[in-house]
Amino acid sequence: MSFHRSSSHKSSSHQSSADPSSSHGSPQGQSSPHRPPSHGAARREPLFGTGLSTAVGEVEETLRLAVQADRQGLDLVTVSDHPYYGGRLDAYAILGVVLGRTERVSGLVCVTNLPSRPAPMLARTVTSLSALTGARLVLGMGAGGLWDDIARLGLPRLGPGAAVRALEEAIVLVRLLCGGAGPVTFEGEFYQVHDLEPAPVEAPPVWTGAVGPKSLAVTGRVGDGWIPGHAADWLSPRFRDSRPVIDEAALQAGRDPADVATVYNLPGVITSAPAAAPRDREGRWRGGSVSQWVEELTGAALEFGAAGFVHFRVEDGTSADVTLGRWSEEIAPAVREAVAADRT
């Protein structure tokens, strides 16, 4: 791929975003009321988020829980992106409404269905949301996985290698179309733009949901964060096998691997009494009491460098409001405090 700007200002294909106070992720001349999450796990306390339903029939609860998450001090709310399902809300439409009703929490589409959202238009979407919300946005990016469903939208089917190359092009191009400066001309395998004016808004942090070695390498080269697939955690073979691929690619690109955060999606129950077995026989985390969660997540942050955790409620008869309250008002503050105390 090749690109240039028609002005004398040159932009690299990757902008460092290791520090949450950097300009990456914030509109020019505007500070965010609640800065987007840091990318280096050792640089700040871990972030905490919650996953929201995208079901059309659950709109009222989705909006109510988003406001509760904001009020109770969570860092992030996330939604999935499956535009081929008629019973699901559009992911970026949800974020627009949610961020309009909240004040502090950031939003993440986990992860953007890139084949259905061409990179130049995706850049316009995320810079618009960032400008409207005070930079309360993280850009989740995926190469596309459910290709039979994607094809039903009338979109061309890409093979695995091509989908990963398109992902890397898209990340590069979205960043080029952020931050102002001169018009961009980009000649890639999948995207071509000519003298296109960037938005005068800095690019949001970019996290991927990479699974295979090629997309993991893309994450290391140009990503700011990684969300392990299939709800894998820090004790899983997926993490042990995948994270070194990211780190090696980052080093080869001249980057510090610590600048690529690992943020975990964690389904699990939050019970009033301790669980006899917080992990199942295969070692997957199932959940437990508040104290069991606090011990587990504190260890993940301190021993494995976990930068954040997004909780997904598992039905156990406990109301969604109560579960979210335990996560945001009991577990998150206790882990933050324990991690901060250890690092001082």
C-alpha positions as a printed Julia matrix, in Angstrom:
344×3 Matrix{Float64}:
   0.0     0.0    0.0
   1.11    3.6   -0.53
  -0.2     6.94   0.59
   0.67   10.61   0.64
  -0.72   13.93   1.76
  -0.84   16.85  -0.58
   0.43   19.21   2.12
   3.95   19.24   3.56
   2.73   17.51   6.73
   3.47   13.79   6.7
   1.67   11.28   8.87
   3.0     7.88   9.88
   0.78    4.86   9.54
   0.8     4.37  13.32
   0.37    7.0   16.0
   1.57    6.1   19.49
  -1.19    6.03  22.07
   0.56    4.61  25.09
  -0.42    7.53  27.29
  -4.12    8.3   27.82
  -3.31   11.98  28.11
  -1.78   12.09  24.62
  -3.61   13.73  21.74
  -4.48   10.31  20.28
  -8.14    9.82  21.03
  -8.97   13.43  21.87
 -10.33   16.13  19.55
  -7.9    18.92  18.82
  -8.12   21.62  21.43
 -10.58   19.63  23.55
  -9.97   17.56  26.65
 -12.06   14.53  27.39
 -14.11   14.49  30.59
 -13.24   10.82  30.96
 -10.12    9.87  29.06
 -10.14    6.72  26.92
  -8.4     3.74  28.45
  -4.61    3.53  28.58
  -2.85    1.0   26.4
   0.11    0.04  28.57
  -1.05   -2.13  31.46
   1.67   -0.89  33.79
   0.83    2.76  33.19
  -2.47    2.98  35.04
  -5.06    1.02  36.94
  -7.04   -1.55  34.94
 -10.19   -0.43  33.2
 -13.59   -2.01  33.75
 -16.47   -2.33  31.32
 -19.72   -4.14  30.73
 -21.23   -5.72  27.64
 -24.67   -4.5   26.53
 -27.35   -6.38  24.62
 -28.0    -5.36  21.02
 -31.39   -7.1   20.85
 -34.17   -4.9   19.47
 -36.5    -6.27  22.15
 -34.17   -5.22  24.97
 -33.72   -1.54  24.12
 -35.1    -0.21  27.4
 -32.83   -2.4   29.51
 -29.78   -1.71  27.33
 -30.14    2.05  27.74
 -30.93    1.8   31.45
 -27.86   -0.37  32.14
 -25.63    1.96  30.11
 -26.7     4.9   32.26
 -26.18    2.81  35.4
 -22.68    1.83  34.24
 -21.83    5.48  33.68
 -23.25    6.59  37.02
 -21.42    3.82  38.9
 -18.02    4.65  37.46
 -17.29    2.07  34.79
 -14.83    3.0   32.04
 -16.42    1.27  29.08
 -19.6    -0.13  27.58
 -19.38   -2.5   24.62
 -21.75   -3.8   21.94
 -21.35   -6.41  19.22
 -21.74   -5.75  15.48
 -23.85   -8.23  13.5
 -25.7    -6.24  10.81
 -27.0    -9.35   9.04
 -29.37  -10.17  11.93
 -32.68   -8.34  11.75
 -33.31   -8.67  15.47
 -30.15   -6.75  16.38
 -29.7    -3.01  16.64
 -27.0    -1.32  14.58
 -23.9    -1.15  16.75
 -22.92    2.44  16.02
 -26.51    3.63  16.33
 -26.55    2.16  19.84
 -23.28    3.87  20.74
 -24.54    7.22  19.49
 -27.61    7.05  21.73
 -25.75    5.58  24.72
 -22.95    8.15  24.62
 -25.54   10.9   24.23
 -27.24    9.78  27.45
 -24.05    9.4   29.49
 -21.27   11.69  30.63
 -18.12    9.72  31.41
 -18.16    6.2   30.06
 -16.46    5.36  26.74
 -18.01    3.19  24.02
 -16.58    0.26  22.05
 -18.02   -1.81  19.21
 -16.48   -5.21  19.93
 -15.6    -5.62  17.18
 -16.58   -3.59  14.13
 -17.71   -5.79  11.25
 -15.21   -4.27   8.84
 -16.47   -5.88   5.61
 -19.81   -4.1    6.07
 -18.26   -0.75   7.08
 -15.69    0.46   4.51
 -12.73    2.16   6.14
 -13.26    5.71   4.76
 -16.87    5.77   6.01
 -15.86    4.12   9.28
 -13.33    6.91   9.78
 -16.11    9.49   9.33
 -18.32    7.61  11.8
 -15.75    7.35  14.58
 -14.39   10.87  14.21
 -17.95   12.23  14.31
 -18.78   10.25  17.45
 -15.49   11.25  19.02
 -16.1    14.94  18.34
 -19.68   14.73  19.63
 -18.78   12.91  22.85
 -15.45   14.38  23.98
 -13.36   11.47  22.65
 -15.28    8.81  24.58
 -14.66    6.14  21.99
 -12.45    3.1   21.37
 -12.42    1.63  17.86
 -12.72   -2.15  17.87
 -11.7    -3.76  14.58
 -12.22   -7.25  13.21
 -11.39   -8.84   9.88
 -14.8   -10.5    9.61
 -15.62  -14.03  10.6
 -19.16  -15.1    9.68
 -18.64  -14.9    5.94
 -21.8   -16.78   4.99
 -23.78  -14.13   6.86
 -21.68  -11.27   5.52
 -22.24  -12.53   1.97
 -26.02  -12.34   2.55
 -25.56   -8.56   2.75
 -24.37   -8.63  -0.86
 -20.76   -8.05   0.12
 -17.84   -9.84  -1.54
 -16.44  -12.82   0.3
 -12.76  -12.54   1.22
 -10.45  -15.43   2.01
  -8.68  -15.47   5.39
  -5.44  -13.94   4.11
  -7.18  -11.2    2.15
  -9.44  -10.35   5.1
  -6.41   -9.81   7.33
  -4.67   -7.65   4.73
  -7.85   -5.59   4.44
  -7.91   -5.21   8.23
  -4.41   -3.76   8.32
  -5.14   -1.42   5.42
  -8.29   -0.25   7.15
  -6.52    0.57  10.41
  -3.84    2.53   8.55
  -6.39    4.39   6.44
  -8.7     5.26   9.34
  -5.77    6.82  11.16
  -4.74    8.78   8.07
  -8.27   10.19   7.82
  -8.05   11.52  11.38
  -6.08   14.38  12.88
  -6.53   17.03  10.21
  -3.57   18.01   7.99
  -3.61   17.81   4.21
  -5.79   15.71   1.88
  -4.92   12.02   1.74
  -4.33    9.87  -1.32
  -4.16    6.18  -0.5
  -3.55    3.35  -2.97
  -4.09   -0.02  -1.37
  -5.18   -3.48  -2.38
  -8.66   -2.99  -0.93
  -9.06    0.77  -0.42
  -8.27    3.69  -2.69
  -9.02    7.3   -1.84
  -7.89   10.42  -3.68
  -7.34   13.86  -2.16
  -9.72   13.05   0.69
  -9.74   15.58   3.51
  -9.13   14.13   7.0
 -11.39   15.07   9.89
  -9.83   17.54  12.36
 -10.28   14.97  15.14
  -7.59   12.65  16.47
  -7.91    8.92  15.88
  -9.39    6.84  18.7
  -7.45    3.94  20.19
  -7.73    0.81  18.02
  -8.28   -2.61  19.59
  -8.6    -5.81  17.59
 -10.3    -9.12  18.21
  -7.47  -10.98  16.44
  -7.43  -14.78  16.59
  -5.09  -16.2   13.91
  -1.34  -15.55  13.7
  -1.6   -13.11  10.78
  -4.19  -10.89  12.46
  -2.28  -11.13  15.75
   0.78   -9.81  13.92
  -1.31   -6.94  12.54
  -2.29   -6.13  16.13
   1.34   -6.0   17.14
   2.27   -3.75  14.22
  -0.57   -1.22  14.28
  -2.98   -1.97  17.13
  -3.33   -0.35  20.53
  -5.13   -3.21  22.21
  -6.16   -6.84  21.87
  -9.31   -8.6   23.04
  -8.68  -12.37  23.06
 -11.34  -14.3   21.19
 -13.79  -16.82  22.62
 -13.64  -15.18  26.07
 -10.17  -16.63  26.64
  -8.46  -15.38  29.78
  -4.88  -15.04  31.05
  -4.61  -18.73  32.03
  -5.83  -20.02  28.68
  -3.73  -21.69  25.98
  -5.08  -19.05  23.57
  -3.44  -16.26  25.57
  -0.19  -18.17  26.09
   0.1   -18.98  22.39
  -1.17  -15.69  20.98
   0.34  -12.91  23.04
   3.95  -13.74  22.04
   2.95  -13.33  18.37
   1.71   -9.82  19.12
   4.82   -8.96  21.1
   7.21  -10.21  18.41
   5.38   -8.27  15.69
   5.45   -5.14  17.83
   9.19   -5.46  18.37
   9.81   -6.01  14.66
   7.84   -2.82  13.97
   9.98   -0.89  16.45
   7.25   -0.68  19.06
   7.11   -1.45  22.76
   4.87   -4.53  23.19
   3.56   -2.99  26.42
   1.84   -0.38  24.28
  -0.59   -3.06  23.08
  -3.03   -3.66  25.93
  -4.79   -6.94  26.59
  -8.41   -6.45  27.62
 -10.5    -9.5   28.48
 -14.15  -10.29  27.86
 -15.29  -12.22  30.92
 -18.68  -13.91  31.14
 -19.49  -15.14  34.62
 -21.83  -15.09  37.57
 -21.31  -12.73  40.51
 -22.74  -14.54  43.51
 -23.58  -13.47  47.05
 -21.71  -16.47  48.49
 -18.34  -17.94  47.45
 -18.42  -20.51  44.66
 -17.01  -23.96  45.39
 -15.28  -23.99  41.98
 -14.76  -20.59  40.32
 -13.21  -22.37  37.32
 -14.59  -25.37  35.47
 -12.74  -28.6   34.77
 -11.17  -27.13  31.63
  -9.9   -24.17  33.65
 -12.34  -21.58  32.26
 -13.46  -18.88  34.66
 -17.1   -19.29  35.7
 -17.32  -16.63  38.41
 -17.98  -16.52  42.1
 -18.39  -14.07  44.94
 -17.16  -10.5   44.93
 -14.05  -11.47  46.92
 -13.27  -14.3   44.51
 -13.54  -11.96  41.53
 -11.36   -9.36  43.24
  -8.63  -11.89  44.02
  -8.68  -13.32  40.49
  -8.66   -9.99  38.64
  -6.04   -8.41  40.89
  -3.76  -11.34  40.15
  -4.46  -11.02  36.42
  -3.47   -7.36  36.45
  -0.37   -7.73  38.59
   0.97  -11.09  37.39
  -0.16  -11.15  33.75
  -0.38   -7.45  32.85
  -4.12   -7.45  32.18
  -5.12   -3.91  31.21
  -8.86   -4.32  31.58
 -11.91   -6.5   31.98
 -15.35   -6.39  30.34
 -18.0    -8.36  32.19
 -20.83  -10.22  30.47
 -23.7   -11.26  32.7
 -24.58  -14.95  32.87
 -28.17  -15.68  33.86
 -28.36  -17.11  37.39
 -31.56  -15.56  38.71
 -29.84  -12.36  39.86
 -31.21   -9.2   38.28
 -29.09   -7.36  35.74
 -29.11   -4.24  37.93
 -27.78   -6.09  40.96
 -25.11   -7.91  38.94
 -23.93   -4.68  37.34
 -23.87   -2.96  40.73
 -21.67   -5.68  42.2
 -19.31   -5.41  39.23
 -19.07   -1.62  39.13
 -19.38   -0.65  42.8
 -17.71   -3.56  44.58
 -15.38   -5.51  42.3
 -13.95   -2.71  40.13
 -13.05   -0.31  42.99
 -11.47   -3.09  45.04
  -9.28   -4.3   42.16
  -8.26   -0.76  41.25
  -7.29   -0.08  44.86
  -5.32   -3.31  45.2
  -3.44   -2.75  41.95
  -2.66    0.88  42.81
  -1.41   -0.12  46.24
   0.92   -2.74  44.78
   2.34   -0.32  42.21
   3.1     2.49  44.65
